[in-house]
Coordinates of C-alpha atoms and ligand atoms in Angstrom, one line a residue:
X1 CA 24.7 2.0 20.7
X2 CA 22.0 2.5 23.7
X3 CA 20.9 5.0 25.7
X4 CA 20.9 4.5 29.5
X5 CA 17.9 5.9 30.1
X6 CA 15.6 3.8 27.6
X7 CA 17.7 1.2 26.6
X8 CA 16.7 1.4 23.0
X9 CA 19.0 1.1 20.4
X10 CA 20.1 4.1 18.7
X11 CA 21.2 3.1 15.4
X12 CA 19.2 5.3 12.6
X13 CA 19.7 3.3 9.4
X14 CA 19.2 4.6 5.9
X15 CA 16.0 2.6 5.7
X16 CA 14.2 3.7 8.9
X17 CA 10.9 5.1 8.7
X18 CA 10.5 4.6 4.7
X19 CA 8.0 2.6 3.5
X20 CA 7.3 -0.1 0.8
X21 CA 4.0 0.3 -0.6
X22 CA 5.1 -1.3 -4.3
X23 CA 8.5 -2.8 -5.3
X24 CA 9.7 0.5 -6.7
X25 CA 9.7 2.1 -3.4
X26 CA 13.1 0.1 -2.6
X27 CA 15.5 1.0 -5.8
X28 CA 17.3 -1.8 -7.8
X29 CA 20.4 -1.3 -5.6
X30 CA 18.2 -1.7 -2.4
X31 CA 16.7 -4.1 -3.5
X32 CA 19.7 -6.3 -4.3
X33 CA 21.0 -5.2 -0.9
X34 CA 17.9 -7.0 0.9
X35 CA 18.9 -10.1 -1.2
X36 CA 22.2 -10.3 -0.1
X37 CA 21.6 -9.5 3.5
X38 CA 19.0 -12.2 3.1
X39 CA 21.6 -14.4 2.0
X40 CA 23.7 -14.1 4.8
X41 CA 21.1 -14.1 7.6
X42 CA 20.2 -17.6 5.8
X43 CA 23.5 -18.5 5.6
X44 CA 24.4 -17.6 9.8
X45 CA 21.3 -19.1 10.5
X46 CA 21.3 -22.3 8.6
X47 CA 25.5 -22.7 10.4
X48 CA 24.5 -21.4 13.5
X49 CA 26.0 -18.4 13.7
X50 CA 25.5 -14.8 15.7
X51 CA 22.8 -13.0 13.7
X52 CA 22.7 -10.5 16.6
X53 CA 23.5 -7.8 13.8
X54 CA 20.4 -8.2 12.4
X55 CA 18.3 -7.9 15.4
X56 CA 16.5 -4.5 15.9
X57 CA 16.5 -5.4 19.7
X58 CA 14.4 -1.7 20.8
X59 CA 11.4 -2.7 23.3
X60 CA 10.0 0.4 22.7
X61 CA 9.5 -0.2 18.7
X62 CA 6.4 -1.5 17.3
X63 CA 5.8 -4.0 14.6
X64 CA 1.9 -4.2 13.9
X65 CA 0.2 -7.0 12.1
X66 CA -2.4 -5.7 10.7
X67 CA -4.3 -8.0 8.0
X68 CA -8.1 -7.2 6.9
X69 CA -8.0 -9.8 4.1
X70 CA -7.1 -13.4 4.5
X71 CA -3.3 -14.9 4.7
X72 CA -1.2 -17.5 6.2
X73 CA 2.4 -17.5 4.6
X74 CA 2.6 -13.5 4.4
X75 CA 1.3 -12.9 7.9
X76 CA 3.0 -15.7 9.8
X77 CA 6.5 -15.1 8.2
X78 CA 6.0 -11.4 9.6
X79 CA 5.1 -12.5 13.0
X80 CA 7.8 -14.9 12.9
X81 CA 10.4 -12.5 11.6
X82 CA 9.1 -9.7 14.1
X83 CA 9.8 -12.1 17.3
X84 CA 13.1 -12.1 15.9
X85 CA 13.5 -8.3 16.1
X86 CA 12.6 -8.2 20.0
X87 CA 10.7 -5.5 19.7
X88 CA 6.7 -4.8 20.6
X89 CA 4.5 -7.2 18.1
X90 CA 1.0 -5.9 18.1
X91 CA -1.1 -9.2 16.7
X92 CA -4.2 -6.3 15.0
X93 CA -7.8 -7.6 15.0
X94 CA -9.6 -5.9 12.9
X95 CA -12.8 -7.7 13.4
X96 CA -13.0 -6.4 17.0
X97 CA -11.3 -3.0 16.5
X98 CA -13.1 0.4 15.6
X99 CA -13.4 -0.2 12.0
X100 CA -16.6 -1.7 12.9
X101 CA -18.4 2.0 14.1
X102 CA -17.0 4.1 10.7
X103 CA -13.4 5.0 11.6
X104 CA -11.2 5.9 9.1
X105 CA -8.1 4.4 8.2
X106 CA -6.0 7.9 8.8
X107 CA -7.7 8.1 12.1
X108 CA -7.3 4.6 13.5
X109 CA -3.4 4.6 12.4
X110 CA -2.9 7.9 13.7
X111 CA -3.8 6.8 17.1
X112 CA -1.4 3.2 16.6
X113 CA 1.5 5.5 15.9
X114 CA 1.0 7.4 19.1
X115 CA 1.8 4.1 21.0
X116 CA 5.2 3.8 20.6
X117 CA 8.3 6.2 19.5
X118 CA 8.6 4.4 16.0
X119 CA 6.3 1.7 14.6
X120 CA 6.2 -0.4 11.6
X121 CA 2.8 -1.6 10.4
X122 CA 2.6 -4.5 8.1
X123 CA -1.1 -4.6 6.4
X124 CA -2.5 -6.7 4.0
X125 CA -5.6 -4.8 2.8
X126 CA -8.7 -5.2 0.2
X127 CA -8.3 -1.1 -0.6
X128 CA -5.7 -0.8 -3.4
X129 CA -2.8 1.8 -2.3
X130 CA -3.8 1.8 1.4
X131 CA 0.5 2.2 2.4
X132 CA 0.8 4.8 0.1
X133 CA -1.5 6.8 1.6
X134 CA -1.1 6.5 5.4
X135 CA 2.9 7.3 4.5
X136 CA 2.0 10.8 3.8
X137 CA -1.1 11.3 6.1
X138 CA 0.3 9.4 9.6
X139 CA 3.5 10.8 8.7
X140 CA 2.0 14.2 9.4
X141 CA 0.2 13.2 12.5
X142 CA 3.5 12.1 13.9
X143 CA 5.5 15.2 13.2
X144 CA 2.5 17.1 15.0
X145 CA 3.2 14.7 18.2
X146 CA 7.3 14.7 18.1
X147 CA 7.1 10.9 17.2
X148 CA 9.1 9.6 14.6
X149 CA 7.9 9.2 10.8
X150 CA 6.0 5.1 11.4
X151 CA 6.8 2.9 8.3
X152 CA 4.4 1.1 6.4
X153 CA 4.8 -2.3 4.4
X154 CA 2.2 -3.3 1.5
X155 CA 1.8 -7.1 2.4
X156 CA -0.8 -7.1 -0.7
X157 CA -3.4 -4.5 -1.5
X158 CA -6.2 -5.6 -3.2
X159 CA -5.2 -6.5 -7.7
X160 CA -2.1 -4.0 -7.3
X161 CA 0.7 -5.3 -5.8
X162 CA 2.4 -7.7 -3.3
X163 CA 5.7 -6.2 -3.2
X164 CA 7.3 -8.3 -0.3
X165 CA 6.1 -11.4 -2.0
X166 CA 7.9 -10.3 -4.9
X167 CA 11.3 -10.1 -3.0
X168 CA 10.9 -13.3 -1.6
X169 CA 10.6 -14.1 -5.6
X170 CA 13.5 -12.3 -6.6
X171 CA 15.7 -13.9 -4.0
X172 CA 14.4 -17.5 -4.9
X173 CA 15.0 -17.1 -8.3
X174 CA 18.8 -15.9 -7.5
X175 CA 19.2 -18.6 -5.6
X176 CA 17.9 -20.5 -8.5
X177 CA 20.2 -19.2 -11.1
X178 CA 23.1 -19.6 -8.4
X179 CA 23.1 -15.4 -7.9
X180 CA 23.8 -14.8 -11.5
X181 CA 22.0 -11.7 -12.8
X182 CA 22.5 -11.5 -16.3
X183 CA 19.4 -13.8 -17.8
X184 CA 16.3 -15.0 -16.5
X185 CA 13.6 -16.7 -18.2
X186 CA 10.9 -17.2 -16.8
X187 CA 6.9 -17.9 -18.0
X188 CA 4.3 -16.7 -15.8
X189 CA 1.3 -19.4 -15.3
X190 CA -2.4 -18.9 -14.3
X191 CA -4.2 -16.0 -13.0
X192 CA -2.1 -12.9 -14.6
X193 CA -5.6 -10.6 -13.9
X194 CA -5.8 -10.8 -10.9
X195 CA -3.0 -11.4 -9.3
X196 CA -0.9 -9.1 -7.5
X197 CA 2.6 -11.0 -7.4
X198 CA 2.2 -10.7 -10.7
X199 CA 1.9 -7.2 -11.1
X200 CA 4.6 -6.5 -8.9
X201 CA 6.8 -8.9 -11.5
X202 CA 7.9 -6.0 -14.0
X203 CA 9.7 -4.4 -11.6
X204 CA 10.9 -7.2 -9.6
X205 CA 12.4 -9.3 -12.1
X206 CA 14.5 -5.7 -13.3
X207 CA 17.3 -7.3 -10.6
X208 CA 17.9 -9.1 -14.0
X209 CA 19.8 -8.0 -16.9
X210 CA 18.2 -10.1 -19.6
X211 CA 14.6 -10.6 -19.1
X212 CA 12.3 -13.1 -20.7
X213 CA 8.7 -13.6 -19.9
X214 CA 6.2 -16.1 -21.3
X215 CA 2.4 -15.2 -20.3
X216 CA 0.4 -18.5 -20.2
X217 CA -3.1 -17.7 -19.7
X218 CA -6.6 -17.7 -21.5
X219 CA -7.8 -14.4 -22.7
X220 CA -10.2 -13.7 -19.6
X221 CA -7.1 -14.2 -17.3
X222 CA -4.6 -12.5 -19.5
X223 CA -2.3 -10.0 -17.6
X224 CA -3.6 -6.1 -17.9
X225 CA -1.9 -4.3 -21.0
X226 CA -0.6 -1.6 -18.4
X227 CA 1.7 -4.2 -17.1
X228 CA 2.8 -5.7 -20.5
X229 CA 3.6 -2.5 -21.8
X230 CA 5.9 -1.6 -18.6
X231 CA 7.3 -4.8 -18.9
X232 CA 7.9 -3.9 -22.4
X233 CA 8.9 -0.4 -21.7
X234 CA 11.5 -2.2 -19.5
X235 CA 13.0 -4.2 -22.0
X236 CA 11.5 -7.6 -22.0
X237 CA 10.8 -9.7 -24.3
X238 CA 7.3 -10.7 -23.6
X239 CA 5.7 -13.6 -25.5
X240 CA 1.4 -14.7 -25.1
X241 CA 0.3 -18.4 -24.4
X242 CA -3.1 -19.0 -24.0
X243 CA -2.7 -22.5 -22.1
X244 CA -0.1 -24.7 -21.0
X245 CA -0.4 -27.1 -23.7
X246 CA 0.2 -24.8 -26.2
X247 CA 3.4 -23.9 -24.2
X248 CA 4.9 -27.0 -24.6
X249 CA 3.7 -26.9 -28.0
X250 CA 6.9 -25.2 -28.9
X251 CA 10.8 -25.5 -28.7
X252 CA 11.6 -22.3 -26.8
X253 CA 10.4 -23.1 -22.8
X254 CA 11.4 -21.7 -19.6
X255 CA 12.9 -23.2 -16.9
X256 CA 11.8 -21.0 -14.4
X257 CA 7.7 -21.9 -13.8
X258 CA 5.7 -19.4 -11.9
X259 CA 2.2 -20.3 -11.1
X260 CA -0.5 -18.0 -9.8
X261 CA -3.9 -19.5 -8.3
X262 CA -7.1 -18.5 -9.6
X263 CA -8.3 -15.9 -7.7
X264 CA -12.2 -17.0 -7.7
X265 CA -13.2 -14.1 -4.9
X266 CA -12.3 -11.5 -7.0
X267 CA -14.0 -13.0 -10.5
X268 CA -16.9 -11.9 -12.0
X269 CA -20.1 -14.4 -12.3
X270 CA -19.6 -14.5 -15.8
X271 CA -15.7 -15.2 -15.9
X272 CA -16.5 -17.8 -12.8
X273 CA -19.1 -19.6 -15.4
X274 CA -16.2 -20.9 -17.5
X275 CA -14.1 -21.6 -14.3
X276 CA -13.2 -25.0 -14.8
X277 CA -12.4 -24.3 -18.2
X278 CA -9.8 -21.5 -17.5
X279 CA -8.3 -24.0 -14.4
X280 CA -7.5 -26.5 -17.2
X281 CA -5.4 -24.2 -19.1
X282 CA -3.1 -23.5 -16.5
X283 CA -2.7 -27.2 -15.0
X284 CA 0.5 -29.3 -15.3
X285 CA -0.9 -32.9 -16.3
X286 CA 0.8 -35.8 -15.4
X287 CA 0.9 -36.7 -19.2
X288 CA 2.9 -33.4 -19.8
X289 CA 5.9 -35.1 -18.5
X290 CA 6.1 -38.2 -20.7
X291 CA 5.1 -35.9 -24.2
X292 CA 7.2 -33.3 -23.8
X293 CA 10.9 -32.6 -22.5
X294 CA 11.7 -29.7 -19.9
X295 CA 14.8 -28.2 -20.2
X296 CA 17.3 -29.2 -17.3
X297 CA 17.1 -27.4 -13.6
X298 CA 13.4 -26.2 -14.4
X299 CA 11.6 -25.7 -11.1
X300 CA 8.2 -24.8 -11.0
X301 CA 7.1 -21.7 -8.1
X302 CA 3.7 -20.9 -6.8
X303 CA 3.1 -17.7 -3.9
X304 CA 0.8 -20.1 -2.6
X305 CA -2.0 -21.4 -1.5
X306 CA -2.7 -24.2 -3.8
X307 CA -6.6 -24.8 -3.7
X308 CA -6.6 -28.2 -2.2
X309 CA -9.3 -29.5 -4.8
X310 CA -8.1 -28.5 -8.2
X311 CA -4.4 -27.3 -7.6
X312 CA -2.8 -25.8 -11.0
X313 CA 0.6 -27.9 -9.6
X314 CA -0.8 -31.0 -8.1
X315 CA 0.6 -32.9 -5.4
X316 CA 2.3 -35.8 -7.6
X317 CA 4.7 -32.8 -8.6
X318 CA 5.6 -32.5 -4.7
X319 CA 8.3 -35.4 -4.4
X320 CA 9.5 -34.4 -7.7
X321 CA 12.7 -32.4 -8.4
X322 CA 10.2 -29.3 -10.0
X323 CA 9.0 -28.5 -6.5
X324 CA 10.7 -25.4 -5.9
X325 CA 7.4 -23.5 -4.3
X326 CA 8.4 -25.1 -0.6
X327 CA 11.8 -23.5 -0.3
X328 CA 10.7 -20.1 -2.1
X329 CA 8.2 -20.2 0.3
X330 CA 10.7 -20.4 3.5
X331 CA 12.3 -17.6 2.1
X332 CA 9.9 -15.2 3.0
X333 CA 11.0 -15.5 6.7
X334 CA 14.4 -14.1 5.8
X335 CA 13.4 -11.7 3.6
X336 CA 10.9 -10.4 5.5
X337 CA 12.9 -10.7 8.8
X338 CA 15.7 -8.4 6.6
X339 CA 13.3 -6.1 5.5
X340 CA 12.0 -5.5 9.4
X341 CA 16.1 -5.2 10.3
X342 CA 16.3 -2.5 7.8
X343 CA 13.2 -0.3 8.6
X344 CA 14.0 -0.5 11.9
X345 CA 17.4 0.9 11.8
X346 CA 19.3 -2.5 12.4
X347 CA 20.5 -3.0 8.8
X348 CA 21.5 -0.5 6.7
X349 CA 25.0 1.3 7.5
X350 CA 26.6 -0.4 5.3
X351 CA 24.7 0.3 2.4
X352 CA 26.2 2.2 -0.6
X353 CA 24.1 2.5 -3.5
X354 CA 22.0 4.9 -4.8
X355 CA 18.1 5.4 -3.3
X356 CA 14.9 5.5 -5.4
X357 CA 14.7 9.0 -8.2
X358 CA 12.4 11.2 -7.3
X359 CA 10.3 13.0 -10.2
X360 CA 11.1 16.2 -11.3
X361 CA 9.5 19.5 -10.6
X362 CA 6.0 19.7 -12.4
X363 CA 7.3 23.1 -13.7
X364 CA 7.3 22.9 -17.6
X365 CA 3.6 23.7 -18.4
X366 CA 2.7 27.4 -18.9
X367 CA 4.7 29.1 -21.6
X368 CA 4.1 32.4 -22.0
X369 CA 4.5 33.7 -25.8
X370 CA 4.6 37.0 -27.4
X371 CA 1.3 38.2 -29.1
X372 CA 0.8 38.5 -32.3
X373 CA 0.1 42.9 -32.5
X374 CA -3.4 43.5 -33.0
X375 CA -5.4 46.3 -32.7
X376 CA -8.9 45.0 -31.7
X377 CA -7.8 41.3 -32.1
X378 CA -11.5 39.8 -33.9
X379 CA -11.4 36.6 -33.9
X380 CA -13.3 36.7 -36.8
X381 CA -14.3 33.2 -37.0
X382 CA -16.7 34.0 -34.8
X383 CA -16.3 35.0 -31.2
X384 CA -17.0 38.9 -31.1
X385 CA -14.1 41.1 -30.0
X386 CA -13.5 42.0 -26.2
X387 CA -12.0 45.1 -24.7
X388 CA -11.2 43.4 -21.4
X389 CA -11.4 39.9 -20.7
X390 CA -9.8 36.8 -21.3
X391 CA -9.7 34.1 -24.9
X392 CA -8.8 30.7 -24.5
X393 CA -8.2 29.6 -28.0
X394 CA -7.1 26.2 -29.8
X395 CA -9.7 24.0 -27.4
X396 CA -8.9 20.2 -28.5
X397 CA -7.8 21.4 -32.1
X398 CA -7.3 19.1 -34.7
X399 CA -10.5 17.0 -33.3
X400 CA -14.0 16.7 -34.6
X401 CA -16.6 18.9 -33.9
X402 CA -18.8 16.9 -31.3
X403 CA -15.4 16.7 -29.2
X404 CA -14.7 19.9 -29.4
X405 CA -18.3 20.7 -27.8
X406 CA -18.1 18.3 -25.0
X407 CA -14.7 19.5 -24.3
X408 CA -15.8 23.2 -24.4
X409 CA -18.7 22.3 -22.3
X410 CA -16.4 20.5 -19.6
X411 CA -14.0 23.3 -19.7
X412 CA -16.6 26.0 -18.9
X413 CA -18.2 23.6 -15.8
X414 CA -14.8 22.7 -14.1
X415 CA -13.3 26.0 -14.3
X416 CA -16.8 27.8 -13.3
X417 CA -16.7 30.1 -16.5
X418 CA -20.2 28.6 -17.6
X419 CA -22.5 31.5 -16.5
X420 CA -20.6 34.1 -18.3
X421 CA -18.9 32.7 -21.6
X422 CA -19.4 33.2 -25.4
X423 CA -18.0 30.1 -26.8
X424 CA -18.1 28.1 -30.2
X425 CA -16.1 25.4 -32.4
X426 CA -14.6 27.3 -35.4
X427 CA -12.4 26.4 -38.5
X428 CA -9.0 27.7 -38.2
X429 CA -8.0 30.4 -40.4
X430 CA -4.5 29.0 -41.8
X431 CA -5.3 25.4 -41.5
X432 CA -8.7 24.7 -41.7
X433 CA -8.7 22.5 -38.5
X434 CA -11.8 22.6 -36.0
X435 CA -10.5 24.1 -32.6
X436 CA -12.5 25.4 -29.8
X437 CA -12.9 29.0 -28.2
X438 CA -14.1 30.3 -25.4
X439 CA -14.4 34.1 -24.3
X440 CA -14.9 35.8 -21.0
X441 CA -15.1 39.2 -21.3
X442 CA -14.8 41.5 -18.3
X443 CA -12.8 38.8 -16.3
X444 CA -9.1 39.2 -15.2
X445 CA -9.4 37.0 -12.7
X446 CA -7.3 34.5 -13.9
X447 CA -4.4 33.0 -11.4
X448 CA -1.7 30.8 -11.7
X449 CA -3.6 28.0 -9.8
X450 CA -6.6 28.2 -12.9
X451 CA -3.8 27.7 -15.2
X452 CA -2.4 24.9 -14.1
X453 CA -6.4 23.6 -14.0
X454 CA -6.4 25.2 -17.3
X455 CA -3.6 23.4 -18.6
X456 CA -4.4 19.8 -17.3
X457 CA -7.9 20.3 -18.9
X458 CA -7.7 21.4 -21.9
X459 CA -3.9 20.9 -23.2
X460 CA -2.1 23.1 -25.7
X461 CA -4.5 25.5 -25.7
X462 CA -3.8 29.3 -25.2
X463 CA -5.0 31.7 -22.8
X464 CA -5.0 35.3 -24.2
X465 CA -5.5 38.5 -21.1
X466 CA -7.2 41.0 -23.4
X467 CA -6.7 44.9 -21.7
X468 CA -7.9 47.7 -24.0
X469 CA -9.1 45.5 -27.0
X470 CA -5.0 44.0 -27.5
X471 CA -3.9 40.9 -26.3
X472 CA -1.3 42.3 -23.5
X473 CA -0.2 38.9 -22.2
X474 CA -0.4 35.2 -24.2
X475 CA 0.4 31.8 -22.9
X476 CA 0.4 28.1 -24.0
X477 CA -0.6 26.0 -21.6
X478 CA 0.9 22.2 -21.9
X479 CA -0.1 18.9 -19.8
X480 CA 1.1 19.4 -15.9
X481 CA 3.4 16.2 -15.3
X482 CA 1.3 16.2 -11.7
X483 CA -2.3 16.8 -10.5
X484 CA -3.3 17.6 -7.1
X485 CA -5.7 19.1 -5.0
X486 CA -8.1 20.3 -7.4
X487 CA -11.4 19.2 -5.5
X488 CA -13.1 17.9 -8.6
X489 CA -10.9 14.9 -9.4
X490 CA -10.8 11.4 -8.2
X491 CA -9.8 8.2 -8.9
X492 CA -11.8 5.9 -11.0
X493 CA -10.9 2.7 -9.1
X494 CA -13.6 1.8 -6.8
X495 CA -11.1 -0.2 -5.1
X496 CA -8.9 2.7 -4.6
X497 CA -8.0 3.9 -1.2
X498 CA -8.9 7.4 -2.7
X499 CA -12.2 6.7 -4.2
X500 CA -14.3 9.3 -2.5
X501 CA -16.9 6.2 -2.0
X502 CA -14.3 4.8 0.9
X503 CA -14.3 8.7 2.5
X504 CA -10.6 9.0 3.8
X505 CA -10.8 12.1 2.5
X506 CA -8.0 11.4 0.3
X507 CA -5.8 14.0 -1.2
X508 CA -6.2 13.1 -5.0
X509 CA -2.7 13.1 -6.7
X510 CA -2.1 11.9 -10.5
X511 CA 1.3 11.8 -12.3
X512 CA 1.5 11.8 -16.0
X513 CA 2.9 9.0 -18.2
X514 CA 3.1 8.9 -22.0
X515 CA 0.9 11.2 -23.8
X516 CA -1.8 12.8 -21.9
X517 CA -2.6 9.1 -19.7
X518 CA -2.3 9.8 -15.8
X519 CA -1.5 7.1 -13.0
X520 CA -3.3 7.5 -9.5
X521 CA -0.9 8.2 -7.1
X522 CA -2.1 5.7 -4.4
X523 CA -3.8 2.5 -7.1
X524 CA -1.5 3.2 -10.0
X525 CA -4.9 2.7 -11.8
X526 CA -4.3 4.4 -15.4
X527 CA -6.7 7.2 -16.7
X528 CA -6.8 8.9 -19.7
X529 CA -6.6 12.7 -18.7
X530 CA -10.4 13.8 -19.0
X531 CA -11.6 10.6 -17.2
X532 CA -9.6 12.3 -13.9
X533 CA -12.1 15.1 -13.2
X534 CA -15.5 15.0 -11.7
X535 CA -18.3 16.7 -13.5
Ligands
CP601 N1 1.7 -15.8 -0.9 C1 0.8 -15.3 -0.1 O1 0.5 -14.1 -0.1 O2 0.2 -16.2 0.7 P1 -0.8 -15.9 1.9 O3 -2.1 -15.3 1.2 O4 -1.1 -17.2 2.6 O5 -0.2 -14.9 2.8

């Protein structure tokens, strides 16, 4: 539909204005509905056919470019798919734009979103979580202007992820296994550190049913354990190789190959010293081919580039029927140039399945118990009785004494009760355990908000309100599933977008995992829960 007086299109799809930061921003069903629309705008195109429907077809609409870190396939399939779309394409240089004289990321994208009525910005960045971010903070700018919510698409950020790369991945390997989902098996070859397609894999590859994963890489390229244990959270069956050799060493082999370039620029000197080394382990030898037997249909995949020197899949494998990499690497145009139809409103309509969860309310963590009835409650292991104030009791119990200290100590700085305390580590009466205690007397000032700090500093402790020497109120305070906005916390990445070094003046969220271990927001860098604050 169009309007007369702009000619823009009018169509508001399900997918306009949301934004892909990592694969799980698009759920499983949306992101099998990208692959089959993919499909078919292959299909039309490849017989000629009217892919009109796909076409976004709004002048008005933006698609940015916006890459601060190197690329060829991921930024030229975007332009490519973009001039498809008919709508503006902004080619970004960063090298000659403000980001020279200090300007933030927030305030440089605010100002790009005031260009048009509805942008898309596709950025490939060095700052981990960079999507995630702007999606919230140029989302606000927008409403403040009447212009509607810009989308933002993660076209690599830094190690964390490379989410359209992985669709283009996921697609290819359908195509592969002729758009069968129940089994894949698939080993992943080479850089498992560093790489981002990589870490985007344990979600991506969840299109499948039946998953099977072979890690081939030496120790110092060996995939993080956060990404192993989601893999095997997920299901998986996840087996280690430490070379290529050793691979082949055995009966049970993949037939899906996925190579990953060493990723020299972001290696350490000392890693770098054994480089030639580590490139050996992951390199298909000619003699591989004549010792052992692949099983039939294997292809081998790269994301690309191949460094033109010392490529892990060397160019006698090109004429060979193992080169899958070329066509996987052609996919990203309609991929890409489906993705682009869907945030902006062209695709979508027809979509039926079910959108991304979103977590539940962080509203589980104060539990407030009746006292025990005590006249003049002691605490006779040591703290003296208060007439008015506040105990918090059972600090880190359980633990050993030198914990218990730090942890008092911590407690006291981050919730500002260090000038006025009495404190001490004390056996427990009935159990003989070492817990901590801290008393305040005199202070009632005690809110919900230092609760909730409360709680996600010093889990399962209690707090105890003290009026007239009785405890007249008592609560258990248990790990917040979210931390926010606290002021003294930050994220631990340096590479973060939220690491107060990069000041964006980042809002600092956490969610909790297992346990007590938090995920940034933005990075999804893991910490356990006292590494969060700031002291
Ligand atoms: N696969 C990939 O991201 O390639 P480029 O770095 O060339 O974009």
């Amino acid at each position: 539909m169009e309007t007369a007086a702009t000619g823009r299109k009018k169509e508001k799809g399900p997918f306009k204005g949301r934004s892909v930061s990592v694969v799980g921003d698009l759920s499983l069903d949306e992101q099998y509905y990208l692959y089959q629309k993919s499909r078919e705008l292959k299909e039309t195109l490849r017989t000629g056919g009217d892919t009109s429907a796909f076409c976004v077809d709004d002048p008005l609409m933006a698609i940015y470019i916006l890459f601060l870190e190197d690329s060829t396939r991921t930024r030229e399939s975007f332009i490519n798919a973009a001039r498809f779309h008919r709508t503006k394409l902004n080619i970004f240089d960063a090298d000659s734009s403000s980001f020279s004289k200090n300007e933030s990321y927030r305030d440089t994208f605010n100002m790009l979103c005031g260009y048009s009525p509805y942008s898309v910005f596709v950025m490939r960045t060095k700052l981990e979580g960079v999507c995630r971010w702007l999606d919230t903070s140029v989302a606000e700018f927008a409403a403040r202007h009447g212009i509607e919510k810009p989308a933002f698409i993660n076209s690599g950020d830094g190690k964390h992820e490379h989410p359209t790369q992985e669709f283009l991945d996921e697609f290819t390997f359908l195509e592969h296994l002729g758009w069968k989902r129940g089994k894949i098996r698939i080993a992943l070859i080479g850089d498992l550190f560093h790489g981002r397609t990589i870490h985007s894999k344990p979600d991506g590859l969840c299109i499948f049913q039946e998953v099977s994963v072979d890690l081939v890489a030496p120790e110092e390229l060996a995939m993080p354990s956060y990404y192993i244990e989601k893999m095997e959270g997920n299901g998986f069956r996840v087996r280690h190789f430490s070379s290529i050799e050793e691979y082949l060493s055995q009966d049970d082999v993949a037939d899906i190959w996925y190579f990953t370039r060493l990723q020299l620029e972001r290696m350490g000197e000392k890693i770098l010293q054994k480089e030639h080394q580590l490139r050996q382990a992951v390199t298909f030898e000619k003699s591989f081919l004549e010792k052992y037997r692949l099983p039939d249909d294997t292809r081998f995949y790269h994301p690309l580039p191949r460094n033109k020197e010392y490529p892990t899949i060397p160019s006698f494998l090109d004429e060979t029927p193992l080169n899958g990499w070329e066509s996987q690497s052609i996919n990203g145009y309609y991929t890409r140039t489906v993705l682009l139809s869907m945030l902006g409103g062209a695709t979508g309509l027809d979509f039926q399945g079910a959108s991304p969860e979103i977590p539940s309310a962080n509203d589980d963590f104060i539990e407030e118990v009746t006292p025990v009835e005590k006249v003049k409650p002691d605490y006779k292991v040591g703290i003296k009785p208060i007439e008015t104030g506040i105990v918090i009791d059972h600090i880190e119990k359980g633990e050993d004494e030198g914990t218990i200290w730090d942890h008092i100590d911590r407690t006291r700085k981050i919730l500002a009760l260090n000038r006025m305390s009495s404190h001490g580590v004390y056996r427990g009466e009935n159990d003989g355990r070492f817990k901590g205690i801290i008393s305040v007397p005199g202070f009632l000032g005690f809110g919900p908000r230092e609760m909730e700090k409360l709680a996600a500093v010093s889990p399962e402790c209690t707090l105890n309100v003290v009026k007239e020497w009785k405890v007249v109120r008592k609560f258990r305070l248990h790990m917040p599933w979210r931390i926010e906005n606290f002021g003294q916390t930050s994220c631990k990445n340096v590479d973060c977008i939220s690491h107060p070094s990069h000041h964006e003046y980042t809002k600092p969220i956490f969610h909790r995992m297992l346990g007590h271990v938090f995920k940034c927001h933005y990075c999804d860098r893991l910490h356990n829960f006292k590494e969060i604050w700031d002291l």
